[in-house]
Coordinates of C-alpha atoms in Angstrom, one line a residue:
M1 CA -13.9 43.7 41.3
R2 CA -13.0 41.6 38.3
D3 CA -15.2 38.9 37.1
E4 CA -13.7 35.4 37.6
D5 CA -13.9 34.7 33.8
D6 CA -11.8 37.7 33.2
V7 CA -8.8 36.8 35.4
D8 CA -6.7 35.4 32.6
K9 CA -7.8 37.6 29.9
P10 CA -5.2 40.2 28.6
E11 CA -5.8 43.9 29.6
P12 CA -6.5 46.3 26.7
G13 CA -3.3 47.4 25.2
E14 CA -1.2 44.4 26.2
D15 CA 0.9 43.0 23.3
Q16 CA -0.8 40.1 21.7
P17 CA 0.4 37.9 18.7
Q18 CA -1.5 38.7 15.7
M19 CA -1.6 35.2 14.2
S20 CA -4.5 33.5 12.1
A21 CA -5.9 30.1 13.2
S22 CA -4.3 28.4 10.2
E23 CA -0.9 29.9 11.2
Q24 CA -1.3 28.8 14.8
L25 CA -2.1 25.3 13.7
R26 CA 0.9 25.2 11.3
V27 CA 3.3 26.4 14.2
Q28 CA 1.8 24.0 16.7
T29 CA 1.9 21.1 14.2
E30 CA 5.7 21.8 13.4
L31 CA 6.5 21.9 17.2
A32 CA 4.7 18.7 17.8
Q33 CA 6.6 16.9 15.0
E34 CA 9.9 18.3 16.4
E35 CA 9.0 16.9 19.8
E36 CA 8.0 13.5 18.3
Y37 CA 11.3 13.3 16.4
K38 CA 13.4 14.1 19.4
R39 CA 11.7 11.1 21.2
T40 CA 12.9 8.7 18.5
V41 CA 16.4 9.8 18.5
A42 CA 18.9 7.7 20.5
P43 CA 20.6 9.2 23.6
P44 CA 24.3 10.1 23.0
G45 CA 26.4 7.0 22.6
K46 CA 23.6 4.5 22.3
T47 CA 21.9 2.7 19.5
R48 CA 18.2 2.8 19.3
Q49 CA 15.7 0.4 17.6
L50 CA 12.3 1.4 16.7
L51 CA 9.2 -0.9 16.4
I52 CA 6.2 0.6 14.6
V53 CA 3.1 -1.5 14.8
M54 CA 0.3 -0.4 12.4
R55 CA -3.3 -1.3 11.6
H56 CA -4.4 -1.9 8.0
G57 CA -6.6 0.5 6.0
E58 CA -10.2 0.6 5.8
R59 CA -12.0 -2.7 4.7
I60 CA -14.5 -3.2 1.9
D61 CA -16.9 -4.7 4.4
E62 CA -17.0 -1.7 6.6
V63 CA -18.5 0.5 3.7
D64 CA -20.3 -2.3 1.7
K65 CA -22.6 -4.0 4.1
S66 CA -23.8 -6.4 1.3
W67 CA -20.3 -7.6 0.5
T68 CA -20.0 -10.2 3.4
A69 CA -23.0 -12.2 2.5
I70 CA -21.9 -12.7 -1.3
A71 CA -18.1 -12.9 -0.8
K72 CA -16.3 -16.3 -1.4
R73 CA -13.8 -15.3 1.5
P74 CA -15.8 -13.1 3.9
F75 CA -13.1 -13.5 6.5
D76 CA -10.4 -12.0 4.2
P77 CA -11.7 -8.6 2.9
F78 CA -9.7 -6.3 0.6
L79 CA -9.2 -2.6 1.1
S80 CA -11.9 -0.1 0.1
D81 CA -10.9 2.8 -2.2
H82 CA -10.6 5.0 0.9
G83 CA -8.5 2.3 2.7
Q84 CA -6.0 2.3 -0.3
D85 CA -5.8 6.1 -0.1
Q86 CA -5.1 5.7 3.7
A87 CA -2.4 3.2 3.1
K88 CA -0.6 5.5 0.4
K89 CA -0.9 8.6 2.7
V90 CA 0.4 7.0 5.8
A91 CA 3.9 6.7 4.2
A92 CA 4.5 10.3 4.7
K93 CA 3.8 10.0 8.5
L94 CA 6.3 7.1 8.6
K95 CA 9.1 8.4 6.8
K96 CA 10.8 10.0 9.9
Y97 CA 11.3 6.7 11.4
D98 CA 13.9 5.4 8.9
I99 CA 12.2 2.0 8.6
K100 CA 14.3 -0.7 6.9
K101 CA 12.2 -3.8 7.2
V102 CA 8.4 -4.6 6.9
Y103 CA 6.6 -7.6 8.5
I104 CA 3.1 -8.3 7.4
S105 CA 0.0 -10.2 8.3
P106 CA -1.1 -12.6 5.4
F107 CA -4.6 -11.2 5.4
F108 CA -5.3 -9.5 2.1
R109 CA -6.0 -6.0 3.6
C110 CA -2.7 -6.0 5.4
L111 CA -0.8 -7.1 2.4
Q112 CA -2.4 -4.3 0.5
T113 CA -1.7 -1.8 3.1
A114 CA 1.8 -2.9 3.6
S115 CA 2.4 -2.8 -0.3
F116 CA 1.2 0.7 -0.6
A117 CA 3.0 2.0 2.5
A118 CA 6.3 0.3 1.8
E119 CA 6.4 1.5 -1.8
G120 CA 5.8 5.0 -0.6
L121 CA 8.7 4.5 1.9
G122 CA 11.0 3.2 -0.9
I123 CA 11.5 -0.2 0.9
Q124 CA 12.1 -3.0 -1.6
P125 CA 10.1 -6.2 -1.5
Q126 CA 13.2 -8.2 -0.5
D127 CA 12.9 -6.5 2.8
W128 CA 9.2 -7.4 3.3
T129 CA 8.3 -10.5 5.3
V130 CA 4.8 -12.0 5.4
T131 CA 4.2 -14.0 8.6
C132 CA 1.2 -15.7 10.3
A133 CA 2.7 -14.7 13.7
V134 CA 1.0 -11.3 13.4
G135 CA -2.2 -12.5 11.8
E136 CA -5.7 -11.4 13.0
F137 CA -7.2 -12.2 16.5
M138 CA -8.2 -15.8 15.7
N139 CA -11.7 -15.5 17.1
P140 CA -14.2 -16.7 14.4
K141 CA -16.9 -14.5 15.9
L142 CA -14.9 -11.4 15.3
M143 CA -13.1 -12.4 12.0
V144 CA -16.2 -12.0 9.9
K145 CA -18.9 -9.2 9.8
K146 CA -22.5 -9.9 10.2
G147 CA -23.9 -12.0 7.4
G148 CA -20.9 -14.3 7.0
K149 CA -19.0 -17.0 8.8
C150 CA -15.7 -18.8 8.9
P151 CA -15.6 -22.3 7.3
P152 CA -15.3 -25.3 9.6
G153 CA -12.2 -27.3 10.1
D154 CA -8.5 -26.4 10.1
I155 CA -7.9 -22.6 9.6
N156 CA -4.7 -23.3 7.7
T157 CA -6.6 -25.5 5.1
W158 CA -9.5 -23.2 4.4
F159 CA -7.5 -19.9 4.6
F160 CA -4.8 -20.9 2.3
E161 CA -7.2 -23.1 0.2
G162 CA -4.9 -26.0 0.4
N163 CA -1.9 -24.3 -0.6
G164 CA 1.0 -22.7 1.4
L165 CA 1.6 -19.2 2.5
K166 CA 4.0 -18.4 -0.4
D167 CA 1.3 -19.4 -2.9
H168 CA -1.3 -17.4 -1.1
V169 CA 0.8 -14.2 -1.4
Q170 CA 1.4 -14.7 -5.0
K171 CA -2.3 -14.8 -5.6
K172 CA -2.9 -11.6 -3.7
L173 CA 0.0 -9.4 -5.0
P174 CA 1.7 -8.9 -8.4
S175 CA 4.3 -11.8 -9.1
T176 CA 7.1 -9.3 -9.5
T177 CA 6.6 -8.2 -5.8
A178 CA 5.5 -11.6 -4.3
S179 CA 8.4 -13.5 -5.7
K180 CA 10.9 -11.3 -3.9
M181 CA 9.2 -11.3 -0.5
Q182 CA 10.4 -13.4 2.5
V183 CA 8.1 -15.9 4.2
G184 CA 8.1 -16.1 8.0
K185 CA 5.9 -18.3 10.2
P186 CA 4.0 -20.3 7.4
N187 CA 0.9 -21.2 9.4
F188 CA -1.5 -20.1 12.1
G189 CA -1.2 -21.7 15.4
H190 CA -4.0 -21.9 18.1
Y191 CA -7.5 -21.6 16.6
P192 CA -9.8 -20.3 18.0
E193 CA -8.0 -17.9 20.3
N194 CA -9.1 -16.1 23.4
L195 CA -7.8 -12.6 24.2
L196 CA -5.1 -13.9 26.5
I197 CA -3.7 -16.3 23.9
S198 CA -3.9 -13.6 21.1
R199 CA -2.0 -11.0 23.2
R200 CA 0.6 -13.4 24.2
R201 CA 1.1 -14.4 20.6
F202 CA 1.5 -10.8 19.5
S203 CA 3.9 -10.0 22.3
K204 CA 6.1 -13.0 21.4
A205 CA 6.0 -12.2 17.8
F206 CA 7.0 -8.6 18.2
Q207 CA 10.0 -9.5 20.2
A208 CA 11.1 -12.2 17.8
I209 CA 10.7 -9.8 14.9
A210 CA 12.9 -7.2 16.6
E211 CA 15.5 -9.7 17.3
E212 CA 15.4 -10.9 13.6
A213 CA 15.8 -7.4 12.4
N214 CA 19.1 -7.1 14.2
G215 CA 18.8 -3.5 15.3
D216 CA 17.0 -2.1 12.1
N217 CA 13.9 -0.2 12.5
V218 CA 10.8 -2.3 11.7
L219 CA 7.2 -1.7 10.6
I220 CA 4.6 -4.3 11.4
V221 CA 1.5 -4.2 9.4
T222 CA -1.2 -6.1 11.4
H223 CA -4.7 -5.8 12.9
G224 CA -6.4 -3.6 15.5
D225 CA -5.7 -6.1 18.3
G226 CA -2.2 -6.3 17.3
V227 CA -1.8 -2.7 17.8
N228 CA -3.6 -2.8 21.1
A229 CA -1.1 -5.6 22.1
S230 CA 1.8 -3.4 21.3
V231 CA 0.6 -1.0 24.0
T232 CA -0.3 -3.6 26.7
R233 CA 3.0 -5.5 26.3
I234 CA 4.6 -2.4 27.7
W235 CA 1.9 -1.1 29.8
P236 CA -0.2 -4.1 31.2
W237 CA -2.6 -1.7 32.9
A238 CA -3.6 0.0 29.7
L239 CA -7.3 -0.2 28.5
S240 CA -7.3 0.3 24.7
H241 CA -9.9 1.9 22.6
P242 CA -10.7 0.9 19.0
V243 CA -7.6 1.7 16.6
L244 CA -8.1 3.9 13.7
H245 CA -7.2 2.6 10.2
T246 CA -3.5 2.9 9.7
G247 CA -3.3 4.0 13.4
F248 CA 0.1 3.0 14.7
T249 CA 2.3 3.0 17.9
V250 CA 6.1 3.6 18.1
A251 CA 8.2 1.8 20.8
A252 CA 11.9 1.9 21.2
R253 CA 14.6 0.1 23.0
D254 CA 18.3 1.2 23.5
K255 CA 21.4 -0.9 23.3
E256 CA 23.4 -0.5 26.6
E257 CA 27.2 -0.2 26.9
D258 CA 27.5 -4.0 27.6
G259 CA 25.9 -4.7 24.2
M260 CA 22.6 -5.9 25.7
W261 CA 19.2 -4.3 24.7
G262 CA 17.4 -2.4 27.4
P263 CA 13.7 -2.6 28.0
W264 CA 11.0 -1.3 25.5
K265 CA 9.6 2.1 26.0
M266 CA 6.4 3.5 24.4
L267 CA 7.3 6.6 22.6
S268 CA 3.7 7.3 21.2
K269 CA 1.3 9.4 23.1
K270 CA -2.3 8.5 23.2
G271 CA -4.2 9.9 20.4
E272 CA -1.3 11.4 18.3
S273 CA -1.3 8.6 15.7
G274 CA -4.7 7.0 15.8
V275 CA -4.4 4.9 18.9
W276 CA -5.9 5.7 22.4
W277 CA -5.7 4.0 25.7
R278 CA -6.9 4.7 29.2
A279 CA -5.0 4.4 32.5
E280 CA -7.8 3.8 35.0
L281 CA -6.4 0.4 35.9
Q282 CA -2.8 1.6 36.5
P283 CA -3.3 2.0 40.5
A284 CA -5.0 -1.5 40.7
Y285 CA -2.3 -3.1 38.6
H286 CA 0.6 -1.9 40.8
V287 CA -1.4 -3.0 44.0
F288 CA -1.9 -6.5 42.4
K289 CA 1.8 -6.6 41.4
G290 CA 2.7 -5.6 44.9
A291 CA 0.5 -8.2 46.4
Q292 CA 1.7 -10.9 44.0
G293 CA 5.4 -10.1 45.1
V294 CA 4.5 -10.6 48.8
V295 CA 2.7 -13.9 48.1
Q296 CA 5.6 -15.1 46.0
G297 CA 8.0 -14.0 48.5
A298 CA 6.1 -15.8 51.3
A299 CA 5.9 -18.9 49.3
G300 CA 9.6 -18.9 48.7
G301 CA 10.2 -18.4 52.5
V302 CA 8.0 -21.3 53.4
G303 CA 9.8 -23.4 50.8
S304 CA 13.2 -22.5 52.1
L305 CA 12.2 -23.3 55.7
F306 CA 10.7 -26.7 54.5
N307 CA 14.0 -27.6 52.9
K308 CA 16.0 -26.8 56.0
L309 CA 13.7 -29.0 58.1
K310 CA 14.3 -31.9 55.6
R311 CA 18.0 -31.8 56.3

């Protein structure tokens, strides 16, 4: 009688592929890349738009724990050396998506990340737009690492130091680059934010950017919660994990025969590009939506009956 652990083992003499571990990894990686590419291609006869939402690279305050306490702008750290390398290398992963436009949070780490990535992709500064619409989750307790704090008062005053968004960008990037960039939403809105307000802002911003891009594929360089929002706007039941530096999601929508855009679909699979999520709440979410529909239907029925009785 064969041992249970031996059931799936090949018998001696059976043909087995002789392949090294590195060769297996190469083949499997190539197949995975082919599968990912197929997911981004539009169905026959349709136009597809891609929306890639990416987190910035590693921040200096994540590797230098003393930086926050001595920094003049502890809420706006720059990239570490490793973060710069991450931003340069991610371009190779993004090339397959044929990105035409880049939208960027005004935080320094995002401006740097976008600059390195866009240069690697060959996208000219004229097609870069900096916008406060995709800025950090505006929670002062989360915006600064331990040892620092956000200044009091209006965020648009202390973040831009009394100047506008355009001047801010020109201080952070070379003038030859900054002078050619476009400026989107020039100031931050609600401050401080809670999670609901932040996710709602990101969702609206992503949709507005997609419309403004007029069908072109777009890269949005933002923050961890922005990447999480790119998942939850499509799958409200998803519970997100922390996003890796330069981790990104890819979503797509197809233009229908009537010229209208269809719904967004998440093309990314969890974990394949530095973004993870869990699905434990999916059953509960559908139960909630079903119950919500019943309540709304009942309320509509009562309202209709009331109107008839008034006649």
